[in-house]
Short mmCIF file of C-alpha atoms in Angstrom, two decimals:
data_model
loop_
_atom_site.label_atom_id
_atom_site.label_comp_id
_atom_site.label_asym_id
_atom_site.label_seq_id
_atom_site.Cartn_x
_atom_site.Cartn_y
_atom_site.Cartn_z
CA UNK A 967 -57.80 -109.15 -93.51
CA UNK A 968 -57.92 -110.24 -89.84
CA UNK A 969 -54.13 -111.81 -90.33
CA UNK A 970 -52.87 -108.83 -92.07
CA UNK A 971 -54.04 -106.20 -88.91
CA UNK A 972 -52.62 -108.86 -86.75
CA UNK A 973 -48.86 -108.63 -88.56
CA UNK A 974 -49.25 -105.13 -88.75
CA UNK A 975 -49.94 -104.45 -84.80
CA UNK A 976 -46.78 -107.39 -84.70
CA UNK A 977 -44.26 -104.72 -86.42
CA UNK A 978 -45.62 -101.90 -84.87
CA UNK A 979 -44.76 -102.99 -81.25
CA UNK A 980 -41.30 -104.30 -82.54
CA UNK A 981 -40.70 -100.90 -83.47
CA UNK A 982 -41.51 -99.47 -80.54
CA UNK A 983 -39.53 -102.21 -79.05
CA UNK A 984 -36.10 -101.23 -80.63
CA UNK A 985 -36.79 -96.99 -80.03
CA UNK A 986 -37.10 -98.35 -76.48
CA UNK A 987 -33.88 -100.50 -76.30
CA UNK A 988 -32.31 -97.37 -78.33
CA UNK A 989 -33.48 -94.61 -76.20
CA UNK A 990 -31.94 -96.94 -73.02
CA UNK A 991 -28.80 -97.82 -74.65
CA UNK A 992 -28.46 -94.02 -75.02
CA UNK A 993 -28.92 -92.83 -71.75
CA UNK A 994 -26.87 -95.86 -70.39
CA UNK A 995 -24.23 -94.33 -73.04
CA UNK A 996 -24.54 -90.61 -71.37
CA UNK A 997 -24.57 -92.16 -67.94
CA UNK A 998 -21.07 -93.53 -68.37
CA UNK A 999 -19.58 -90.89 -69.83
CA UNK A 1000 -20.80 -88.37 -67.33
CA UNK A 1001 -18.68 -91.01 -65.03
CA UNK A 1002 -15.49 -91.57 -66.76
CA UNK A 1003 -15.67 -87.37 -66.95
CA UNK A 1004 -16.12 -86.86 -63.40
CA UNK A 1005 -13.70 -90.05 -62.54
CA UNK A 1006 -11.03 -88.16 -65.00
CA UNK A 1007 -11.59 -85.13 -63.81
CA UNK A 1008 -11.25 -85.67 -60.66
CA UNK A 1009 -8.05 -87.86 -60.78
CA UNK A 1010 -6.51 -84.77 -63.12
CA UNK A 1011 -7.44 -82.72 -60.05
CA UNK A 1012 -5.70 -85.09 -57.77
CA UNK A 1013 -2.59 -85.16 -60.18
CA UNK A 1014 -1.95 -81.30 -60.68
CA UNK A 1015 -2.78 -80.98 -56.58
CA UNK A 1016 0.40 -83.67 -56.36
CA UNK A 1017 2.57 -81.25 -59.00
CA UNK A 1018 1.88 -78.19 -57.42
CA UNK A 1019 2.18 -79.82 -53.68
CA UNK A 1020 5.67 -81.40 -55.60
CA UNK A 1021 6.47 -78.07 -57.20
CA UNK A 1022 5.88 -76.22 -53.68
CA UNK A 1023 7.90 -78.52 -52.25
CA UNK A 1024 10.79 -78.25 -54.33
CA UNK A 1025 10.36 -74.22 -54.64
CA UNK A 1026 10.79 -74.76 -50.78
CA UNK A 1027 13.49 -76.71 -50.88
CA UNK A 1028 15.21 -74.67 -53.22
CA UNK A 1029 15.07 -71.55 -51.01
CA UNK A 1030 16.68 -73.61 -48.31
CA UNK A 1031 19.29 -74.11 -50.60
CA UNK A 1032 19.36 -70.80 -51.43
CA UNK A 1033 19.60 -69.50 -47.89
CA UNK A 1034 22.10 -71.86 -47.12
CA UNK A 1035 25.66 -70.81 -48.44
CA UNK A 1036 28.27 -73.45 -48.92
CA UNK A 1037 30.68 -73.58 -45.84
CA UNK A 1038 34.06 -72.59 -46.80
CA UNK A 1039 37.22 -74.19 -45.58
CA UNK A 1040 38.76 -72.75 -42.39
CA UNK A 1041 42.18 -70.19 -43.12
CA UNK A 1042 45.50 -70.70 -41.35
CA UNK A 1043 47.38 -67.80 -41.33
CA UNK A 1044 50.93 -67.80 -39.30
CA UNK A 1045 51.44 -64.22 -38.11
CA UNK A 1046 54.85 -62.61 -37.02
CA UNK A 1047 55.56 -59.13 -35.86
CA UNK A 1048 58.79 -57.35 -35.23
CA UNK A 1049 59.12 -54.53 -32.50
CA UNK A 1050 61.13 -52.02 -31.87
CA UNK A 1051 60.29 -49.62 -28.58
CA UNK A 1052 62.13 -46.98 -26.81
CA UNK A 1053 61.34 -46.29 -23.27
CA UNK A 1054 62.09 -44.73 -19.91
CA UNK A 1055 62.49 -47.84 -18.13
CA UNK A 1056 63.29 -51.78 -19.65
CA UNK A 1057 62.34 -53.39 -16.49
CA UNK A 1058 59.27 -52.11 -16.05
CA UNK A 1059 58.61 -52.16 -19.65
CA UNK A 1060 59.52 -55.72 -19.82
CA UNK A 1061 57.16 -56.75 -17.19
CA UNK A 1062 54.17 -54.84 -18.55
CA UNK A 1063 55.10 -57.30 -21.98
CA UNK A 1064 54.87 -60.31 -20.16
CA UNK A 1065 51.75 -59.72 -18.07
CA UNK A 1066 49.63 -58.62 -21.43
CA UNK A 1067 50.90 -61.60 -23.03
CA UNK A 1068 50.05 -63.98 -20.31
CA UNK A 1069 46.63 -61.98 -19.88
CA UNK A 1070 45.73 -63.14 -23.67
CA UNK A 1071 46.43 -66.88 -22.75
CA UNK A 1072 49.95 -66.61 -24.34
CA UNK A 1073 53.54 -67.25 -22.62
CA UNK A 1074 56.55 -66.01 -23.26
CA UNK A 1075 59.49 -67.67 -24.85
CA UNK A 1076 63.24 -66.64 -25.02
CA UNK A 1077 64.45 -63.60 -23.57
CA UNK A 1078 67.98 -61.95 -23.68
CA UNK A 1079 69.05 -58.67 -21.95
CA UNK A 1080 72.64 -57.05 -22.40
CA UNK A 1081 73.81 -53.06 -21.83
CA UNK A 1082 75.54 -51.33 -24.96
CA UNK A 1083 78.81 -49.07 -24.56
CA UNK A 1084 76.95 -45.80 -23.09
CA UNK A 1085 75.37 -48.08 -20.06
CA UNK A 1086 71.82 -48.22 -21.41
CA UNK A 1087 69.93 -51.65 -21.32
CA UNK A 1088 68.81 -53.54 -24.13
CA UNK A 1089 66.12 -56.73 -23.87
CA UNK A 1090 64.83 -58.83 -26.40
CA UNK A 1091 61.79 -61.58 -25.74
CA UNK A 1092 59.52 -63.70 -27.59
CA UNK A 1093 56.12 -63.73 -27.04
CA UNK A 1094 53.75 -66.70 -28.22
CA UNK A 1095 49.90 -65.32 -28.10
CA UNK A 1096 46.29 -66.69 -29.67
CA UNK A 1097 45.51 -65.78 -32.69
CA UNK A 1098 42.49 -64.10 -32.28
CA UNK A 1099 44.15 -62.10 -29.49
CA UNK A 1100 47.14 -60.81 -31.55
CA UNK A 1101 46.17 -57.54 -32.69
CA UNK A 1102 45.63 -56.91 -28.85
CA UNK A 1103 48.63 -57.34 -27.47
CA UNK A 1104 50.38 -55.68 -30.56
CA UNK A 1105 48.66 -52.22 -29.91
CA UNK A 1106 49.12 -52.80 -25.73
CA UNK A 1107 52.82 -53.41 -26.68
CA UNK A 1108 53.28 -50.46 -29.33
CA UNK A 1109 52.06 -48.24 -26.22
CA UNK A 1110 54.49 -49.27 -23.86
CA UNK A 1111 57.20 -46.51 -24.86
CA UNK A 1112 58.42 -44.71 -28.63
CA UNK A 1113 57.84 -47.27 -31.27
CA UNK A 1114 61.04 -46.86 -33.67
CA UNK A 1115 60.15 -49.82 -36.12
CA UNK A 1116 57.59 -52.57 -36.67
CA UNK A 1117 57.71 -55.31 -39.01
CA UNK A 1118 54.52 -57.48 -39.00
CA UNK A 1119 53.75 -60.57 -41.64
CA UNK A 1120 50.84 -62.68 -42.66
CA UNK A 1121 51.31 -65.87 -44.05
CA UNK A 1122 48.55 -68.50 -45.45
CA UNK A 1123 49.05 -71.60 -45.28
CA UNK A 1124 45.42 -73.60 -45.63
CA UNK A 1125 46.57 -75.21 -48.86
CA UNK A 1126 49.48 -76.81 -46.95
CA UNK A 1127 47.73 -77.67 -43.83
CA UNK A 1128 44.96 -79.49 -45.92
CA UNK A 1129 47.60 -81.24 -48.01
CA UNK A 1130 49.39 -82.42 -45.08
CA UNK A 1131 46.05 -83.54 -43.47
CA UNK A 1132 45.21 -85.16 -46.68
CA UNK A 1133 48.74 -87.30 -46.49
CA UNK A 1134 48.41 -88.34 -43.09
CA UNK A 1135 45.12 -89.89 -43.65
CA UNK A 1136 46.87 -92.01 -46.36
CA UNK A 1137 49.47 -92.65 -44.37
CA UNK A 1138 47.72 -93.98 -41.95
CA UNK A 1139 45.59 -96.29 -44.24
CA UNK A 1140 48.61 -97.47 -45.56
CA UNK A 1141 50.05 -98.50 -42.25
CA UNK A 1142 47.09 -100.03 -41.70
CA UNK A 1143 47.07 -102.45 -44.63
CA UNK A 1144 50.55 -103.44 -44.14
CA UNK A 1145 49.61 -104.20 -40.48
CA UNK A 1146 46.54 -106.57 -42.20
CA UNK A 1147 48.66 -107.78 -44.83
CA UNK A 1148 51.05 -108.82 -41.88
CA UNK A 1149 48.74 -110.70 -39.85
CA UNK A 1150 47.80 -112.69 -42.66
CA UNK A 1151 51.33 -113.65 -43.71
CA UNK A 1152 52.12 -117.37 -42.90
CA UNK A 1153 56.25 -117.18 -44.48
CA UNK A 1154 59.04 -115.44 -43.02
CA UNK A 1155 60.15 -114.01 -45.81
CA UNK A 1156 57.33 -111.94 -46.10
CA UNK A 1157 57.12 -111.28 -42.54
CA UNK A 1158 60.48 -109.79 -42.74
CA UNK A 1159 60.05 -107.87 -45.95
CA UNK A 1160 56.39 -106.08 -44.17
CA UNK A 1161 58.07 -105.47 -41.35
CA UNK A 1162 60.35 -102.95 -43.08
CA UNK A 1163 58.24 -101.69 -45.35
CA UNK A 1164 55.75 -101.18 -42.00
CA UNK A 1165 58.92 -99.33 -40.51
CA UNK A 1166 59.59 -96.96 -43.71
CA UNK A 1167 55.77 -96.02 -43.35
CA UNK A 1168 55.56 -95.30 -39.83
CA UNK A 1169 59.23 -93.11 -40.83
CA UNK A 1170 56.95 -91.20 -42.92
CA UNK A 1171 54.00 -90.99 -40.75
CA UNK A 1172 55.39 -89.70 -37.89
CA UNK A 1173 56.91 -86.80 -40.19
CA UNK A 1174 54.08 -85.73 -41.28
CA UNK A 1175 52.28 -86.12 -37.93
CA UNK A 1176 55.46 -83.45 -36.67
CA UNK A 1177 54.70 -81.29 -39.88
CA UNK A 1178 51.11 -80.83 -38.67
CA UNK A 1179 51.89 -80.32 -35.23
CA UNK A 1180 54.30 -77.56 -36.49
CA UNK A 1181 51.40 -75.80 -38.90
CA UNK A 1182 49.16 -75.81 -36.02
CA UNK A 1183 51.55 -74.55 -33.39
CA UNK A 1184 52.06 -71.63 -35.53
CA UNK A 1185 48.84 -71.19 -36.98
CA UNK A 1186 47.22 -71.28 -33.58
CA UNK A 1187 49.63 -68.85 -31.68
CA UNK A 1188 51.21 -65.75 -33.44
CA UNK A 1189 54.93 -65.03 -32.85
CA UNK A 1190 55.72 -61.52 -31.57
CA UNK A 1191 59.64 -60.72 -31.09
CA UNK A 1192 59.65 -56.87 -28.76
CA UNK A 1193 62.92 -55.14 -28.70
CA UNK A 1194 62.94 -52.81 -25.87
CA UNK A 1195 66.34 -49.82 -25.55
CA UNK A 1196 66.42 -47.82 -22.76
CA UNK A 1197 66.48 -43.79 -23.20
CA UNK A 1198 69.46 -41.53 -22.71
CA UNK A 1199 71.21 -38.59 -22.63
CA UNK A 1200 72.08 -38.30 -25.93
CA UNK A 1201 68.73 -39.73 -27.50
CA UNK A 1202 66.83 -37.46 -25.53
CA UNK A 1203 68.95 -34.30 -26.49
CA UNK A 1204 68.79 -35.51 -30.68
CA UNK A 1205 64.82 -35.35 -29.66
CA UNK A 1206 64.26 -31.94 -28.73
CA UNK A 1207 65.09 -28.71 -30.51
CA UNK A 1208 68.57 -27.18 -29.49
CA UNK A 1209 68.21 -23.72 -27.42
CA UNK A 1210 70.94 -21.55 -27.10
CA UNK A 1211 72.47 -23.01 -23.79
CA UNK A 1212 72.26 -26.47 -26.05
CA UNK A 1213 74.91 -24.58 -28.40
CA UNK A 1214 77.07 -22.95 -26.18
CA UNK A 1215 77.65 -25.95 -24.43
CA UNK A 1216 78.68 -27.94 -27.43
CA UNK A 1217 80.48 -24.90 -28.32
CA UNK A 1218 82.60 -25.27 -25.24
CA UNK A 1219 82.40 -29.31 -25.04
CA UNK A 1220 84.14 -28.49 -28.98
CA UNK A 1221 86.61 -26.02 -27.64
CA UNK A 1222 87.67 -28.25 -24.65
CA UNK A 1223 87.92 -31.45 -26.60
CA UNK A 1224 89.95 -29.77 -28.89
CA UNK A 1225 92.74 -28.35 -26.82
CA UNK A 1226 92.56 -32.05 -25.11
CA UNK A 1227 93.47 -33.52 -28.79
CA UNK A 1228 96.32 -30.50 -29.09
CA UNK A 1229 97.54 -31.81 -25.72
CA UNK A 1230 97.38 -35.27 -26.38
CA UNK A 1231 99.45 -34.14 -29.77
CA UNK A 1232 102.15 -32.37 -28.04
CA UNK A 1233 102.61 -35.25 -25.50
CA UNK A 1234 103.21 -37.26 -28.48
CA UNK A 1235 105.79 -35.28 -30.38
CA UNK A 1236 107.17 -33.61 -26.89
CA UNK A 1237 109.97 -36.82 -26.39
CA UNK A 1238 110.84 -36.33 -30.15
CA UNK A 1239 110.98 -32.58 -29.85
CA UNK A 1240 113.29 -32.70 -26.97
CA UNK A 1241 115.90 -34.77 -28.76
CA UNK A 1242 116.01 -32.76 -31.21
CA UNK A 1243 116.36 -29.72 -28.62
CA UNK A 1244 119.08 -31.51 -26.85
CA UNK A 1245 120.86 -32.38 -30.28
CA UNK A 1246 121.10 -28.45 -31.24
CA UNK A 1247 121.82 -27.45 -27.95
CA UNK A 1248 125.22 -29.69 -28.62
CA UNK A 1249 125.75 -28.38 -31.87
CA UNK A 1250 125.51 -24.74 -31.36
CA UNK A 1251 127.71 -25.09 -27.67
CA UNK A 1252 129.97 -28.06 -28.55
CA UNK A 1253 130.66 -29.03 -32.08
CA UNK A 1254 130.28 -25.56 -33.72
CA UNK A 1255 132.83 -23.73 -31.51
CA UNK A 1256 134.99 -26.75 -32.10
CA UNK A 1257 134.79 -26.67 -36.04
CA UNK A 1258 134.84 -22.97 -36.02
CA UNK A 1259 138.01 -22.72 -34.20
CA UNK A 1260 139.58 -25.72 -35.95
CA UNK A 1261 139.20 -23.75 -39.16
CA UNK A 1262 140.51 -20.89 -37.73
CA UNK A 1263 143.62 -22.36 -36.92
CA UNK A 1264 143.92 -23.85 -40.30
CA UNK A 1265 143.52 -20.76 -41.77
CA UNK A 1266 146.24 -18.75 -39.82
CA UNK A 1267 149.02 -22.05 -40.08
CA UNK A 1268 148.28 -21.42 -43.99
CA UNK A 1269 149.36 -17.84 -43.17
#
């Protein structure tokens, strides 16, 4: 009886033993998890605070790049312009060309001055002036007198300057690699035959080199070419509206120049007309009485 109490007491704290180690295991169990959880969470917080700090970033950068419009390649444009101007006084007229040209940082390039057949004076110059000063000097020039004609031109060239920028850069890498290939010949015969192709090269270099210095002489200063005629009589007369004085004198300049045309006619036929005066003067006093009294004596020896 005694042994059987004893064995039962014996399970009985064995029991109690294991809801013990369960009820720890469990709370060890809940303990963790509550860990991990918080560890997870917190790293999740971590992560989408490094997306949206990467997301802000990028949303940033992108409306830099927005903002920020791609630079576009610089235009050359050679501009030319034709003028024609009538004024009072070519001299004067000239000079007030040359000093707004030279005021815009231009110069001035062939000139040529001549008179025509009524004595008025004619002058022709070539003016070289910045680009951005061209439209300037154009309008200062069309006020200098009557503009009678005006011829201006625009053309782009970017495509060719950047092609011939693009060759010379070649160009000049390939003179360079002939010049290395050169230094590391060691026979004459190659020497000889890099040498000429080094001298067809620099040919073509220095071509191009003159090609761009051409573009960008005439890209960076427009060409203006003023014709300047000097007023006169008769231009100013064709300008204004005849008056009656206006038509009685070309009435009478009409009249006089036309009896000077009938005179200049009569002096012409006058050495004709008086041989032909003097000729029938001899016929009617000379040869007629001659014939007409030759055939009256043949008429009364008939008799």
């Amino acid at each position: 009886m005694r042994a059987s109490s004893k064995s039962a007491q014996h399970r009985t704290i064995q029991v109690f033993a294991g809801l013990l180690l369960a009820i720890a295991l469990a709370l060890t169990g809940c303990t963790n998890a509550g860990d991990d959880s918080s560890d997870s969470g917190a790293g999740g917080s971590d992560k989408a605070a490094g997306l949206q700090a990467e997301g802000n970033g990028k949303g940033a950068a992108g409306s830099k790049a927005d903002r920020e419009q791609p630079k576009l390649t610089d235009t050359h444009i050679i501009r030319t312009a034709k003028l024609t101007v009538r004024v009072d006084d070519v001299p004067e007229a000239l000079d007030e060309a040359r000093e707004a040209a030279e005021d815009a940082g231009g110069i001035v390039g062939n000139e040529s001055t001549s008179r025509d057949g009524e004595g008025r004076e004619r002058s022709r110059v070539v003016l070289r002036v910045p680009q951005d000063k061209y439209e300037d000097v154009l309008t200062a020039l069309e006020g200098t007198g009557k503009l009678l004609g005006k011829d201006a031109k625009a053309q782009d060239v970017t495509d060719q300057v950047v092609d011939v920028e693009s060759r010379v850069k070649s160009q000049r890498a390939s003179v360079a690699r002939v010049r290395e290939l050169m230094d590391r010949a060691t026979k004459l015969s190659d020497v000889v035959t890099l040498e000429g192709e080094l001298s067809t090269r620099q040919a073509d270099l220095e071509a191009l080199l003159a090609q761009q210095a051409s573009l960008k002489d005439r890209t960076s200063l427009a060409t203006i070419t003023l014709s300047l005629t000097e007023n006169g009589a008769t231009a100013d007369a064709q300008d204004d509206d005849p008056s009656f004085g206006d038509a009685l004198g070309g009435g009478w300049d009409a009249f006089v120049t036309a009896l000077r045309w009938v005179a200049i006619v009569l002096a012409a036929v006058l050495p004709f007309a008086a041989v032909v005066a003097l000729l029938a003067l001899l016929w009617l006093r000379v040869v007629r009485p001659r014939w007409m009294r030759r055939a009256a004596g043949d008429g009364q020896g008939e008799d």
